[in-house]
């Protein structure tokens, strides 16, 4: 080896053998040493993290589990002075109000319709999300085409012998999911069209898209909801009555479409000009080029941004509360007013419950998007 | 390609010869183009007959890429006439599509679609533009992938191939549309030196089969071997054109001599 370094002329006689990589510390101890204690800064971070965990985890565990009340029928079971010990979460409160949190004031004998809608939605969505399963086209048609119609008929009723249920009595998780799912499903295609419009060669299309996007991004969602609920009826002829939930739905969908448009535009801008030229040179038309070449790549790039918008939208649904639509959080607050359950911990219990539900959905979306990203990057292995 | 079979020849080049009577493949007459104030193409006049193999060279910024990109209207010309296979290029999108269907193009940076497999890259346009059944499109794609000698890569994604392989896929992709004319925009400039030959060999094979080819390239060996005309461009103009032996041994214009002395060492 010294030869090739020292001599001006060199020709290798034997090819070098393949050698195993050096064995560093392995096993659990090695992992800890490498990842947690590799230097003074790392050690300090580890200590700070441990301290924060110590501050947060035990009290949380104490409140949610150890000191929690699990059985009971009213406030007396959750009052410290009646029970004679520290009281954490008052779970019987959640159990007592559970159907309200899920269905709102939907007629109790019609709960099966909501349950069936949830079940159908899950049955068609879950296989769609699992990449290994076949028939994606049919599956997508069922979920995006058939499901909204079926869900509408089931929930609203008035046909096929189903009694009509006004949206005024809908509430809880049902409203949260209806608003979120409609917003999510409507905002993506709308956002894509707006993003394409904003990059269009046609000045009129471009200008309309810009105006639309900037208008909706420029006003707060609360303003939109207020306007849709209280102002819009003033401008419309008296005989036009649009369902208030529908108005909120449209407002949320258009609002998030504007955000989605900007996310998608970011993806479109990341696609090199060569991809457009390659498609054009092959004779593809505009829609073929966009649909087959540009958008599939652009949307992949912005999956994190898209899911970010979805998560934001999911949590923004709580704002419908201010226009007297009772979503999960609205029902929760209504339940706080019940004197039968007024205890010092009811409020915390309720918000802990709502937090867990929202976290379940949002964290789920986040993890799923990571899975999709990893899968796509593995497929192309670039 | 020396081992090209008779079947290959019949399937690719021959039909385009017989289907059209017009001996002129491409005609540019008094073509001008500006980028803002910058005059990129100045009075280009060029007539290319069927089966001609033309190599265009010139310093960077001389307008050679712009000129061939005008031929399938990736760029618009602002004055003059461009007629491709009897179809004049205007703002009429139908005419543009018609021309693009019959003119294949190979780019410096391949421009393969990274989210599609090699096979899908090749079948995309036959299926969507020619409305060909998927089975037929795949058979044709495999035929041309075999011809550029990478049928075994059909299931891979472009990102998994070497530069030379990617460029050969790009050639196969263009051939799948059964084009009458092929445009090459510096097809070997982005390749590692050891991969240039495999791409050039493929192009030589195409030329031998009678394809009408316009090649922007500085591969002078290729020009000598294959071209029937070499064109030198500078400052947006065609400075000199000649058959290769004369062009290299006896350049007329001073700028041509200067250019050749710089690239031929």
Coordinates of C-alpha atoms in Angstrom, one line a residue:
Chain A
X1 CA 0.0 0.0 0.0
X2 CA 2.9 2.2 0.8
X3 CA 4.0 1.8 -2.8
X4 CA 1.2 3.6 -4.4
X5 CA 1.6 6.5 -2.1
X6 CA 5.3 6.8 -2.5
X7 CA 6.0 5.9 -6.1
X8 CA 5.2 8.0 -9.1
X9 CA 4.5 5.0 -11.3
X10 CA 2.3 2.3 -9.9
X11 CA 0.2 -0.6 -11.2
X12 CA -1.8 -2.8 -8.9
X13 CA -0.9 -6.5 -8.9
X14 CA -3.6 -7.8 -6.7
X15 CA -7.1 -6.4 -6.2
X16 CA -7.7 -5.4 -2.6
X17 CA -9.9 -7.9 -0.6
X18 CA -13.3 -6.9 0.7
X19 CA -13.1 -6.3 4.5
X20 CA -15.9 -6.2 7.1
X21 CA -16.6 -2.7 8.5
X22 CA -15.0 -2.1 11.9
X23 CA -17.1 -3.3 14.8
X24 CA -18.1 -0.4 17.0
X25 CA -19.8 -0.9 20.3
X26 CA -23.0 -2.9 19.7
X27 CA -26.0 -3.9 21.7
X28 CA -28.1 -1.8 24.1
X29 CA -25.1 -0.3 25.9
X30 CA -23.5 0.7 22.6
X31 CA -26.7 2.3 21.4
X32 CA -27.1 4.3 24.6
X33 CA -23.5 5.4 24.5
X34 CA -23.7 6.4 20.8
X35 CA -27.0 8.1 20.9
X36 CA -27.5 9.6 24.4
X37 CA -24.0 10.1 25.8
X38 CA -21.7 10.7 22.9
X39 CA -20.4 14.1 24.2
X40 CA -21.0 16.7 26.9
X41 CA -23.7 18.5 24.9
X42 CA -25.5 15.2 24.2
X43 CA -25.3 14.3 27.9
X44 CA -26.7 17.6 28.9
X45 CA -29.6 17.2 26.5
X46 CA -30.3 13.7 27.8
X47 CA -30.4 15.0 31.4
X48 CA -32.7 17.9 30.4
X49 CA -35.0 15.5 28.6
X50 CA -35.2 13.1 31.5
X51 CA -36.0 16.1 33.8
X52 CA -38.8 17.2 31.5
X53 CA -40.2 13.7 31.3
X54 CA -40.1 13.6 35.1
X55 CA -42.1 16.8 35.3
X56 CA -44.7 15.8 32.8
X57 CA -45.3 12.0 32.9
X58 CA -46.0 11.2 36.6
X59 CA -48.6 14.0 37.1
X60 CA -50.3 13.1 33.9
X61 CA -50.4 9.4 34.8
X62 CA -51.7 10.3 38.3
X63 CA -54.5 12.5 36.9
X64 CA -55.6 10.2 34.0
X65 CA -55.2 6.8 35.6
X66 CA -54.0 6.5 39.2
X67 CA -56.3 9.1 40.8
X68 CA -59.1 8.8 38.2
X69 CA -62.6 7.9 39.1
X70 CA -63.8 5.1 36.9
X71 CA -67.3 4.2 38.2
X72 CA -70.1 6.6 39.2
X73 CA -73.4 8.1 38.4
X74 CA -73.1 11.8 39.3
X75 CA -71.0 14.6 40.7
X76 CA -70.9 13.1 44.2
X77 CA -68.7 10.3 42.9
X78 CA -66.1 12.8 41.6
X79 CA -66.0 15.3 44.5
X80 CA -62.8 14.9 46.6
X81 CA -64.6 15.8 49.9
X82 CA -67.3 13.1 49.2
X83 CA -64.9 10.4 48.0
X84 CA -62.3 11.2 50.7
X85 CA -59.2 11.2 48.4
X86 CA -57.5 13.2 45.6
X87 CA -59.6 12.9 42.5
X88 CA -58.2 13.0 39.0
X89 CA -60.1 12.5 35.8
X90 CA -63.8 11.9 36.3
X91 CA -64.4 9.3 33.6
X92 CA -68.1 8.5 34.5
X93 CA -68.8 12.0 33.1
X94 CA -67.5 11.0 29.7
X95 CA -69.4 7.7 29.8
X96 CA -72.7 9.5 30.8
X97 CA -72.3 12.1 28.0
X98 CA -70.7 9.8 25.4
X99 CA -73.6 9.5 23.0
X100 CA -74.0 13.2 23.1
X101 CA -70.3 13.6 22.2
X102 CA -70.7 11.3 19.3
X103 CA -74.1 12.0 17.9
X104 CA -75.1 15.4 19.3
X105 CA -78.9 15.6 19.5
X106 CA -79.4 13.1 16.7
X107 CA -82.5 11.1 17.6
X108 CA -81.4 8.2 19.8
X109 CA -83.5 5.6 17.9
X110 CA -81.8 6.7 14.7
X111 CA -78.2 6.2 16.0
X112 CA -77.8 3.2 13.8
X113 CA -77.8 5.4 10.7
X114 CA -74.8 7.3 12.0
X115 CA -73.1 4.1 13.1
X116 CA -73.7 2.6 9.7
X117 CA -72.3 5.7 8.0
X118 CA -69.2 5.5 10.1
X119 CA -68.8 1.8 9.5
X120 CA -69.3 2.2 5.7
X121 CA -66.8 5.1 5.6
X122 CA -64.2 3.1 7.5
X123 CA -64.9 -0.1 5.4
X124 CA -64.2 1.8 2.2
X125 CA -61.5 4.1 3.5
X126 CA -59.2 1.6 5.2
X127 CA -58.6 -0.7 2.2
X128 CA -58.0 2.4 0.1
X129 CA -55.2 3.4 2.5
X130 CA -53.5 0.0 2.5
X131 CA -51.2 0.0 -0.6
X132 CA -51.0 -3.7 -0.9
X133 CA -54.7 -4.3 -1.5
X134 CA -56.0 -4.5 -5.1
X135 CA -58.9 -2.8 -6.9
X136 CA -57.8 0.7 -6.0
X137 CA -59.8 2.3 -8.8
X138 CA -63.0 0.6 -7.8
X139 CA -62.3 1.3 -4.1
X140 CA -61.6 5.0 -4.8
X141 CA -64.9 5.2 -6.8
X142 CA -66.8 3.7 -3.9
X143 CA -65.3 6.0 -1.3
X144 CA -65.2 9.3 -3.3
X145 CA -68.2 8.7 -5.5
X146 CA -70.7 6.4 -3.8
X147 CA -69.9 7.1 -0.1
X148 CA -70.9 10.8 -0.1
X149 CA -74.2 10.0 -1.6
X150 CA -74.9 7.1 0.7
X151 CA -73.8 9.1 3.7
X152 CA -76.0 12.0 2.7
X153 CA -79.1 9.8 2.3
X154 CA -78.4 7.9 5.5
X155 CA -77.7 11.0 7.7
X156 CA -80.3 13.4 6.3
X157 CA -83.0 10.9 5.4
X158 CA -86.4 11.8 4.1
X159 CA -86.3 9.1 1.4
X160 CA -86.5 5.3 1.4
X161 CA -88.7 5.4 4.6
X162 CA -85.9 7.0 6.6
X163 CA -87.2 9.8 8.7
X164 CA -85.8 13.3 8.0
X165 CA -83.2 14.4 10.5
X166 CA -82.5 18.2 10.4
X167 CA -78.8 19.1 10.4
X168 CA -79.7 21.4 13.4
X169 CA -79.7 18.4 15.7
X170 CA -76.5 16.9 14.4
X171 CA -73.6 17.3 16.7
X172 CA -70.5 16.0 18.3
X173 CA -68.0 13.8 16.5
X174 CA -70.5 13.3 13.7
X175 CA -70.3 17.0 12.8
X176 CA -66.6 17.2 13.3
X177 CA -66.1 14.3 10.9
X178 CA -68.6 15.5 8.4
X179 CA -67.0 18.9 8.2
X180 CA -63.5 17.6 8.2
X181 CA -64.0 14.8 5.6
X182 CA -66.0 17.1 3.3
X183 CA -63.4 19.8 3.6
X184 CA -60.5 17.3 3.0
X185 CA -62.2 15.6 0.0
X186 CA -63.3 18.9 -1.6
X187 CA -60.2 21.0 -0.9
X188 CA -57.7 18.8 -2.7
X189 CA -59.3 18.8 -6.2
X190 CA -60.3 22.4 -5.9
X191 CA -56.8 23.3 -4.7
X192 CA -55.3 21.5 -7.6
X193 CA -57.5 23.3 -10.1
X194 CA -56.7 26.7 -8.4
X195 CA -53.0 26.0 -8.4
X196 CA -53.1 25.1 -12.1
X197 CA -55.1 28.2 -12.8
X198 CA -52.6 30.3 -11.0
X199 CA -49.9 29.0 -13.3
X200 CA -52.0 29.1 -16.4
X201 CA -50.9 30.9 -19.6
X202 CA -54.3 32.5 -19.8
X203 CA -54.3 35.8 -18.0
X204 CA -58.0 35.8 -17.1
X205 CA -57.8 32.3 -15.6
X206 CA -54.7 33.3 -13.8
X207 CA -56.1 36.5 -12.4
X208 CA -59.3 34.9 -11.2
X209 CA -57.3 32.2 -9.5
X210 CA -55.1 34.7 -7.8
X211 CA -58.0 36.8 -6.6
X212 CA -59.8 33.7 -5.3
X213 CA -56.8 32.4 -3.5
X214 CA -55.7 35.7 -2.0
X215 CA -59.3 36.6 -0.9
X216 CA -59.8 33.3 1.0
X217 CA -56.3 33.4 2.5
X218 CA -56.8 37.0 3.5
X219 CA -59.8 36.6 5.7
X220 CA -60.0 34.6 8.9
X221 CA -62.1 31.4 8.9
X222 CA -64.2 32.8 11.7
X223 CA -65.2 35.7 9.5
X224 CA -66.0 33.3 6.7
X225 CA -68.2 31.3 9.0
X226 CA -69.9 34.4 10.4
X227 CA -70.6 35.8 7.0
X228 CA -71.9 32.5 5.7
X229 CA -74.2 32.1 8.6
X230 CA -75.5 35.5 9.5
X231 CA -74.8 37.8 6.6
X232 CA -75.4 35.6 3.6
X233 CA -79.1 35.2 4.3
X234 CA -79.5 39.0 4.2
X235 CA -78.2 39.2 0.7
X236 CA -80.2 36.2 -0.7
X237 CA -83.9 36.3 -1.5
X238 CA -86.0 35.3 1.5
X239 CA -87.3 32.2 0.0
X240 CA -83.8 30.8 -0.5
X241 CA -83.0 28.9 2.6
X242 CA -79.6 27.1 2.6
X243 CA -78.9 24.7 5.4
X244 CA -76.6 26.3 7.9
X245 CA -74.3 23.3 8.2
X246 CA -74.1 23.2 4.4
X247 CA -73.1 26.9 4.4
X248 CA -70.4 26.2 6.9
X249 CA -69.2 23.2 4.9
X250 CA -68.9 25.3 1.7
X251 CA -67.0 28.0 3.7
X252 CA -64.6 25.5 5.2
X253 CA -64.0 23.8 1.8
X254 CA -63.3 27.0 -0.1
X255 CA -61.2 28.3 2.7
X256 CA -59.0 25.2 2.8
X257 CA -58.9 25.0 -1.0
X258 CA -57.1 28.3 -1.1
X259 CA -54.5 27.0 1.3
X260 CA -54.3 23.7 -0.6
X261 CA -53.8 25.6 -3.9
X262 CA -50.6 27.3 -2.5
X263 CA -49.2 24.0 -1.2
X264 CA -49.8 22.3 -4.6
X265 CA -48.3 25.3 -6.4
X266 CA -45.1 24.8 -4.4
X267 CA -45.0 21.2 -5.8
X268 CA -45.7 22.4 -9.3
X269 CA -42.8 24.8 -9.2
X270 CA -40.5 22.0 -8.1
X271 CA -41.0 20.1 -11.3
X272 CA -38.2 20.8 -13.8
X273 CA -39.1 22.3 -17.1
X274 CA -37.7 19.2 -18.8
X275 CA -40.6 17.2 -17.6
X276 CA -43.0 19.5 -19.3
X277 CA -40.9 19.5 -22.5
X278 CA -40.6 15.7 -22.4
X279 CA -44.3 15.4 -22.2
X280 CA -45.0 18.0 -24.9
X281 CA -42.4 16.4 -27.3
X282 CA -44.3 13.1 -27.0
X283 CA -47.5 14.9 -28.2
X284 CA -49.3 14.8 -24.8
X285 CA -52.0 17.5 -24.5
X286 CA -52.2 19.9 -21.5
X287 CA -54.5 17.8 -19.3
X288 CA -52.6 14.6 -20.2
X289 CA -49.3 16.3 -19.3
X290 CA -50.6 17.6 -16.0
X291 CA -52.6 14.5 -15.1
X292 CA -50.0 11.9 -16.0
X293 CA -46.6 13.6 -15.6
X294 CA -46.6 16.8 -13.6
X295 CA -49.3 16.4 -10.9
X296 CA -48.3 12.8 -9.8
X297 CA -44.8 14.1 -9.2
X298 CA -45.8 17.5 -7.8
X299 CA -48.3 16.0 -5.3
X300 CA -45.7 13.5 -4.1
X301 CA -43.3 16.3 -3.3
X302 CA -45.9 18.2 -1.2
X303 CA -47.4 15.3 0.7
X304 CA -46.1 16.7 4.0
X305 CA -47.7 20.1 3.1
X306 CA -51.0 18.5 2.1
X307 CA -51.3 16.5 5.2
X308 CA -50.3 19.6 7.2
X309 CA -53.2 21.4 5.7
X310 CA -55.5 18.4 6.4
X311 CA -54.5 18.4 10.0
X312 CA -55.0 22.2 10.3
X313 CA -58.4 21.8 8.7
X314 CA -59.4 19.0 11.0
X315 CA -58.7 21.2 14.0
X316 CA -60.2 24.3 12.4
X317 CA -63.5 22.5 12.3
X318 CA -63.9 23.4 16.0
X319 CA -64.5 26.9 14.8
X320 CA -68.0 26.0 13.6
X321 CA -68.9 26.2 17.2
X322 CA -69.1 30.0 17.0
X323 CA -71.9 29.8 14.5
X324 CA -74.0 27.6 16.8
X325 CA -73.1 24.3 15.2
X326 CA -72.2 21.9 17.9
X327 CA -69.2 19.8 16.9
X328 CA -67.3 17.6 19.4
X329 CA -65.9 20.6 21.3
X330 CA -69.2 22.4 21.2
X331 CA -71.0 19.4 22.7
X332 CA -68.3 19.1 25.3
X333 CA -68.8 22.7 26.4
X334 CA -72.5 22.2 26.5
X335 CA -72.0 19.2 28.7
X336 CA -69.9 21.3 31.2
X337 CA -73.1 23.2 32.0
X338 CA -74.8 20.2 33.4
X339 CA -75.0 20.8 37.2
X340 CA -75.2 17.0 37.8
X341 CA -71.6 16.7 36.7
X342 CA -70.2 20.0 38.0
X343 CA -67.0 19.1 39.8
X344 CA -63.5 20.7 39.9
X345 CA -62.1 18.1 37.4
X346 CA -65.0 17.9 34.9
X347 CA -63.5 20.6 32.7
X348 CA -60.0 18.9 32.6
X349 CA -61.5 15.5 32.1
X350 CA -63.6 16.8 29.1
X351 CA -60.7 18.5 27.5
X352 CA -58.4 15.5 28.1
X353 CA -61.0 13.4 26.3
X354 CA -61.4 15.8 23.4
X355 CA -57.6 16.1 23.2
X356 CA -57.2 12.3 23.0
X357 CA -59.8 12.1 20.2
X358 CA -58.2 15.0 18.1
X359 CA -54.8 13.6 18.7
X360 CA -55.9 10.2 17.5
X361 CA -57.1 11.5 14.2
X362 CA -54.3 14.0 13.6
X363 CA -51.5 11.8 14.7
X364 CA -53.0 9.0 12.5
X365 CA -52.9 11.3 9.4
X366 CA -49.3 12.3 10.2
X367 CA -48.1 8.8 10.6
X368 CA -49.9 7.7 7.5
X369 CA -48.3 10.4 5.4
X370 CA -44.9 9.3 6.6
X371 CA -45.7 5.8 5.6
X372 CA -46.7 6.9 2.1
X373 CA -43.6 9.1 1.7
X374 CA -41.3 6.2 2.7
X375 CA -43.1 3.9 0.4
X376 CA -42.9 6.2 -2.6
X377 CA -39.2 6.9 -2.1
X378 CA -38.5 3.2 -1.8
X379 CA -40.3 2.5 -5.0
X380 CA -38.3 5.0 -7.0
X381 CA -35.1 4.7 -5.1
X382 CA -33.6 7.8 -6.5
Chain B
X1 CA -26.1 -1.0 -35.2
X2 CA -24.5 -3.8 -37.3
X3 CA -26.6 -6.6 -35.9
X4 CA -30.0 -4.9 -36.6
X5 CA -32.3 -7.4 -38.0
X6 CA -34.5 -7.1 -41.0
X7 CA -37.5 -7.2 -38.7
X8 CA -36.2 -4.1 -36.9
X9 CA -35.8 -2.2 -40.1
X10 CA -39.3 -3.0 -41.3
X11 CA -40.9 -2.1 -38.0
X12 CA -39.2 1.3 -37.5
X13 CA -38.0 3.3 -40.4
X14 CA -39.5 1.7 -43.4
X15 CA -43.2 2.7 -42.9
X16 CA -42.4 6.3 -42.6
X17 CA -40.6 6.2 -45.9
X18 CA -43.5 4.7 -47.8
X19 CA -46.4 6.6 -46.3
X20 CA -45.3 10.0 -47.4
X21 CA -44.4 11.2 -50.9
X22 CA -43.1 14.6 -50.0
X23 CA -39.3 14.5 -50.3
X24 CA -38.9 17.5 -48.0
X25 CA -39.1 16.6 -44.3
X26 CA -38.5 20.0 -42.8
X27 CA -38.3 23.4 -44.3
X28 CA -37.4 26.6 -42.4
X29 CA -37.7 29.8 -44.4
X30 CA -36.7 33.2 -43.1
X31 CA -37.1 32.2 -39.5
X32 CA -36.5 34.8 -36.8
X33 CA -36.9 34.5 -33.1
X34 CA -36.3 37.0 -30.2
X35 CA -36.1 36.5 -26.5
X36 CA -37.2 40.0 -25.5
X37 CA -34.6 42.2 -27.3
X38 CA -32.2 39.4 -27.8
X39 CA -32.2 38.2 -31.4
X40 CA -31.6 34.4 -31.0
X41 CA -32.4 33.2 -34.5
X42 CA -31.7 35.4 -37.5
X43 CA -33.0 34.6 -40.9
X44 CA -32.7 30.8 -40.8
X45 CA -33.2 29.1 -44.1
X46 CA -32.9 25.4 -44.2
X47 CA -34.4 22.6 -46.2
X48 CA -34.0 19.0 -45.0
X49 CA -34.9 16.1 -47.1
X50 CA -36.1 12.7 -46.0
X51 CA -33.4 10.3 -44.8
X52 CA -31.0 13.2 -44.3
X53 CA -28.7 13.1 -41.2
X54 CA -27.7 16.6 -40.2
X55 CA -25.3 17.5 -37.4
X56 CA -25.5 21.0 -36.1
X57 CA -22.6 22.4 -34.1
X58 CA -21.6 25.8 -32.9
X59 CA -20.6 27.7 -29.7
X60 CA -23.0 27.8 -26.8
X61 CA -25.7 30.5 -27.2
X62 CA -25.4 30.2 -31.0
X63 CA -29.1 29.3 -31.3
X64 CA -28.7 25.7 -32.4
X65 CA -30.8 24.2 -29.6
X66 CA -33.4 26.9 -30.1
X67 CA -33.6 26.1 -33.8
X68 CA -34.3 22.4 -33.4
X69 CA -36.7 23.2 -30.5
X70 CA -38.7 25.4 -32.9
X71 CA -39.2 22.4 -35.2
X72 CA -41.5 20.7 -32.6
X73 CA -42.6 24.0 -31.3
X74 CA -41.1 23.7 -27.8
X75 CA -40.2 27.3 -28.8
X76 CA -42.2 29.6 -31.0
X77 CA -40.7 31.4 -33.9
X78 CA -41.9 34.9 -34.4
X79 CA -41.2 35.5 -38.1
X80 CA -40.8 33.2 -41.1
X81 CA -42.2 29.8 -42.0
X82 CA -41.5 26.3 -40.5
X83 CA -43.1 23.4 -42.4
X84 CA -42.6 19.9 -40.9
X85 CA -43.7 17.0 -43.1
X86 CA -46.1 19.2 -45.0
X87 CA -47.6 20.8 -41.9
X88 CA -46.9 24.4 -41.2
X89 CA -46.4 25.3 -37.6
X90 CA -48.7 28.1 -36.5
X91 CA -50.6 29.0 -33.3
X92 CA -53.1 26.2 -34.3
X93 CA -52.6 23.7 -31.5
X94 CA -54.0 20.9 -33.7
X95 CA -51.2 21.4 -36.1
X96 CA -48.7 21.5 -33.3
X97 CA -50.0 18.2 -31.9
X98 CA -49.9 16.7 -35.4
X99 CA -46.2 17.6 -35.8
X100 CA -45.3 16.5 -32.3
X101 CA -46.8 13.1 -32.9
X102 CA -44.5 12.5 -35.9
X103 CA -41.3 14.1 -34.5
X104 CA -39.4 12.4 -31.8
X105 CA -37.1 14.3 -29.5
X106 CA -34.2 13.3 -27.3
X107 CA -32.9 15.8 -24.8
X108 CA -29.6 16.5 -23.1
X109 CA -31.0 15.6 -19.7
X110 CA -33.1 12.7 -21.0
X111 CA -36.3 14.1 -19.4
X112 CA -37.5 10.6 -18.6
X113 CA -40.5 10.5 -16.2
X114 CA -39.0 9.4 -12.9
X115 CA -42.3 8.2 -11.4
X116 CA -42.9 5.7 -14.2
X117 CA -41.0 2.6 -15.0
X118 CA -39.0 2.3 -18.1
X119 CA -41.7 0.4 -19.8
X120 CA -44.4 2.9 -18.7
X121 CA -42.2 5.7 -20.0
X122 CA -42.3 4.0 -23.4
X123 CA -45.9 3.1 -23.5
X124 CA -47.3 6.3 -22.2
X125 CA -47.5 8.2 -25.4
X126 CA -48.7 5.4 -27.7
X127 CA -51.5 4.6 -25.2
X128 CA -52.6 8.2 -24.5
X129 CA -51.8 9.9 -27.8
X130 CA -52.1 7.1 -30.4
X131 CA -54.9 5.5 -28.4
X132 CA -53.2 2.1 -28.8
X133 CA -54.3 -0.9 -26.7
X134 CA -51.9 -1.4 -23.7
X135 CA -50.9 -4.9 -24.9
X136 CA -49.8 -3.6 -28.3
X137 CA -48.0 -0.6 -26.8
X138 CA -46.1 -2.9 -24.5
X139 CA -45.1 -5.1 -27.4
X140 CA -43.8 -2.2 -29.3
X141 CA -42.0 -0.8 -26.3
X142 CA -40.3 -4.1 -25.7
X143 CA -39.3 -4.2 -29.3
X144 CA -37.6 -0.8 -29.1
X145 CA -36.1 -1.5 -25.7
X146 CA -34.5 -4.6 -27.2
X147 CA -33.3 -2.5 -30.0
X148 CA -31.5 -0.1 -27.7
X149 CA -30.3 -3.3 -25.9
X150 CA -31.9 -2.8 -22.5
X151 CA -35.0 -5.0 -22.5
X152 CA -34.1 -6.4 -19.1
X153 CA -34.4 -3.0 -17.5
X154 CA -38.1 -2.6 -18.5
X155 CA -39.4 -2.9 -15.0
X156 CA -37.0 -0.5 -13.4
X157 CA -37.4 3.2 -12.7
X158 CA -35.2 5.7 -14.6
X159 CA -33.4 6.6 -11.4
X160 CA -32.0 3.1 -11.1
X161 CA -30.3 3.3 -14.5
X162 CA -27.0 4.8 -15.6
X163 CA -26.9 7.9 -17.7
X164 CA -26.2 6.0 -20.9
X165 CA -29.0 3.6 -20.2
X166 CA -31.4 6.4 -19.5
X167 CA -30.6 8.1 -22.7
X168 CA -31.1 4.9 -24.6
X169 CA -34.5 4.6 -22.9
X170 CA -35.3 8.1 -24.0
X171 CA -34.5 7.1 -27.6
X172 CA -36.6 4.0 -27.3
X173 CA -39.4 6.1 -25.9
X174 CA -39.3 8.5 -28.8
X175 CA -39.2 5.6 -31.3
X176 CA -42.3 4.0 -29.8
X177 CA -44.3 6.8 -31.5
X178 CA -42.9 5.6 -34.8
X179 CA -41.7 9.1 -35.7
X180 CA -40.7 10.2 -39.2
X181 CA -38.1 12.7 -37.9
X182 CA -35.9 12.5 -34.8
X183 CA -34.4 15.5 -33.1
X184 CA -31.4 15.2 -30.8
X185 CA -30.5 18.1 -28.5
X186 CA -27.0 17.4 -27.3
X187 CA -27.8 13.8 -26.5
X188 CA -24.4 12.9 -25.1
X189 CA -23.3 16.2 -23.4
X190 CA -24.6 15.1 -20.0
X191 CA -23.1 11.6 -20.1
X192 CA -20.0 10.3 -18.4
X193 CA -17.3 9.6 -21.1
X194 CA -17.6 5.9 -20.9
X195 CA -21.3 6.0 -21.8
X196 CA -21.1 8.2 -24.8
X197 CA -20.3 5.4 -27.1
X198 CA -23.4 3.2 -26.3
X199 CA -25.7 6.1 -27.1
X200 CA -23.8 7.1 -30.3
X201 CA -23.9 3.5 -31.5
X202 CA -27.7 3.5 -31.1
X203 CA -27.9 6.7 -33.1
X204 CA -25.7 5.3 -35.8
X205 CA -28.0 2.3 -36.0
X206 CA -31.0 4.6 -36.5
X207 CA -29.2 6.6 -39.2
X208 CA -28.4 3.4 -41.1
X209 CA -32.1 2.5 -41.0
X210 CA -32.8 5.7 -42.9
X211 CA -34.3 7.8 -40.1
X212 CA -34.4 11.6 -40.8
X213 CA -32.2 13.0 -38.0
X214 CA -31.3 16.4 -36.8
X215 CA -28.5 16.2 -34.2
X216 CA -27.1 19.1 -32.2
X217 CA -23.8 17.7 -31.0
X218 CA -20.1 18.3 -30.7
X219 CA -19.3 14.6 -31.3
X220 CA -17.3 15.3 -34.5
X221 CA -16.5 11.6 -34.9
X222 CA -20.2 10.9 -35.1
X223 CA -20.6 13.8 -37.6
X224 CA -17.9 12.4 -39.8
X225 CA -19.3 8.9 -39.7
X226 CA -23.0 9.5 -40.0
X227 CA -23.9 13.0 -41.1
X228 CA -24.5 13.8 -44.8
X229 CA -24.4 17.5 -43.9
X230 CA -22.8 19.4 -41.1
X231 CA -24.1 22.8 -40.2
X232 CA -22.2 25.4 -38.2
X233 CA -24.2 28.1 -36.4
X234 CA -23.0 31.2 -34.6
X235 CA -24.8 34.3 -33.3
X236 CA -28.2 32.9 -34.3
X237 CA -27.2 32.3 -37.9
X238 CA -26.2 29.4 -40.1
X239 CA -22.6 30.3 -40.9
X240 CA -21.6 27.4 -43.0
X241 CA -23.1 24.0 -44.1
X242 CA -21.3 21.3 -46.1
X243 CA -20.9 17.6 -46.4
X244 CA -18.7 16.4 -43.5
X245 CA -15.4 15.7 -45.3
X246 CA -15.3 19.1 -46.9
X247 CA -16.6 20.8 -43.7
X248 CA -13.8 19.5 -41.6
X249 CA -11.0 19.6 -44.1
X250 CA -11.8 22.8 -45.9
X251 CA -13.9 25.1 -43.8
X252 CA -14.7 28.3 -45.7
X253 CA -15.7 30.8 -43.1
X254 CA -13.2 32.2 -40.7
X255 CA -15.5 31.6 -37.7
X256 CA -15.9 28.0 -38.6
X257 CA -12.1 27.6 -38.8
X258 CA -11.8 29.2 -35.4
X259 CA -14.4 27.0 -33.9
X260 CA -13.0 23.8 -35.4
X261 CA -9.5 24.7 -34.3
X262 CA -10.8 25.1 -30.7
X263 CA -12.7 21.8 -30.5
X264 CA -10.5 19.6 -32.6
X265 CA -7.2 20.5 -30.8

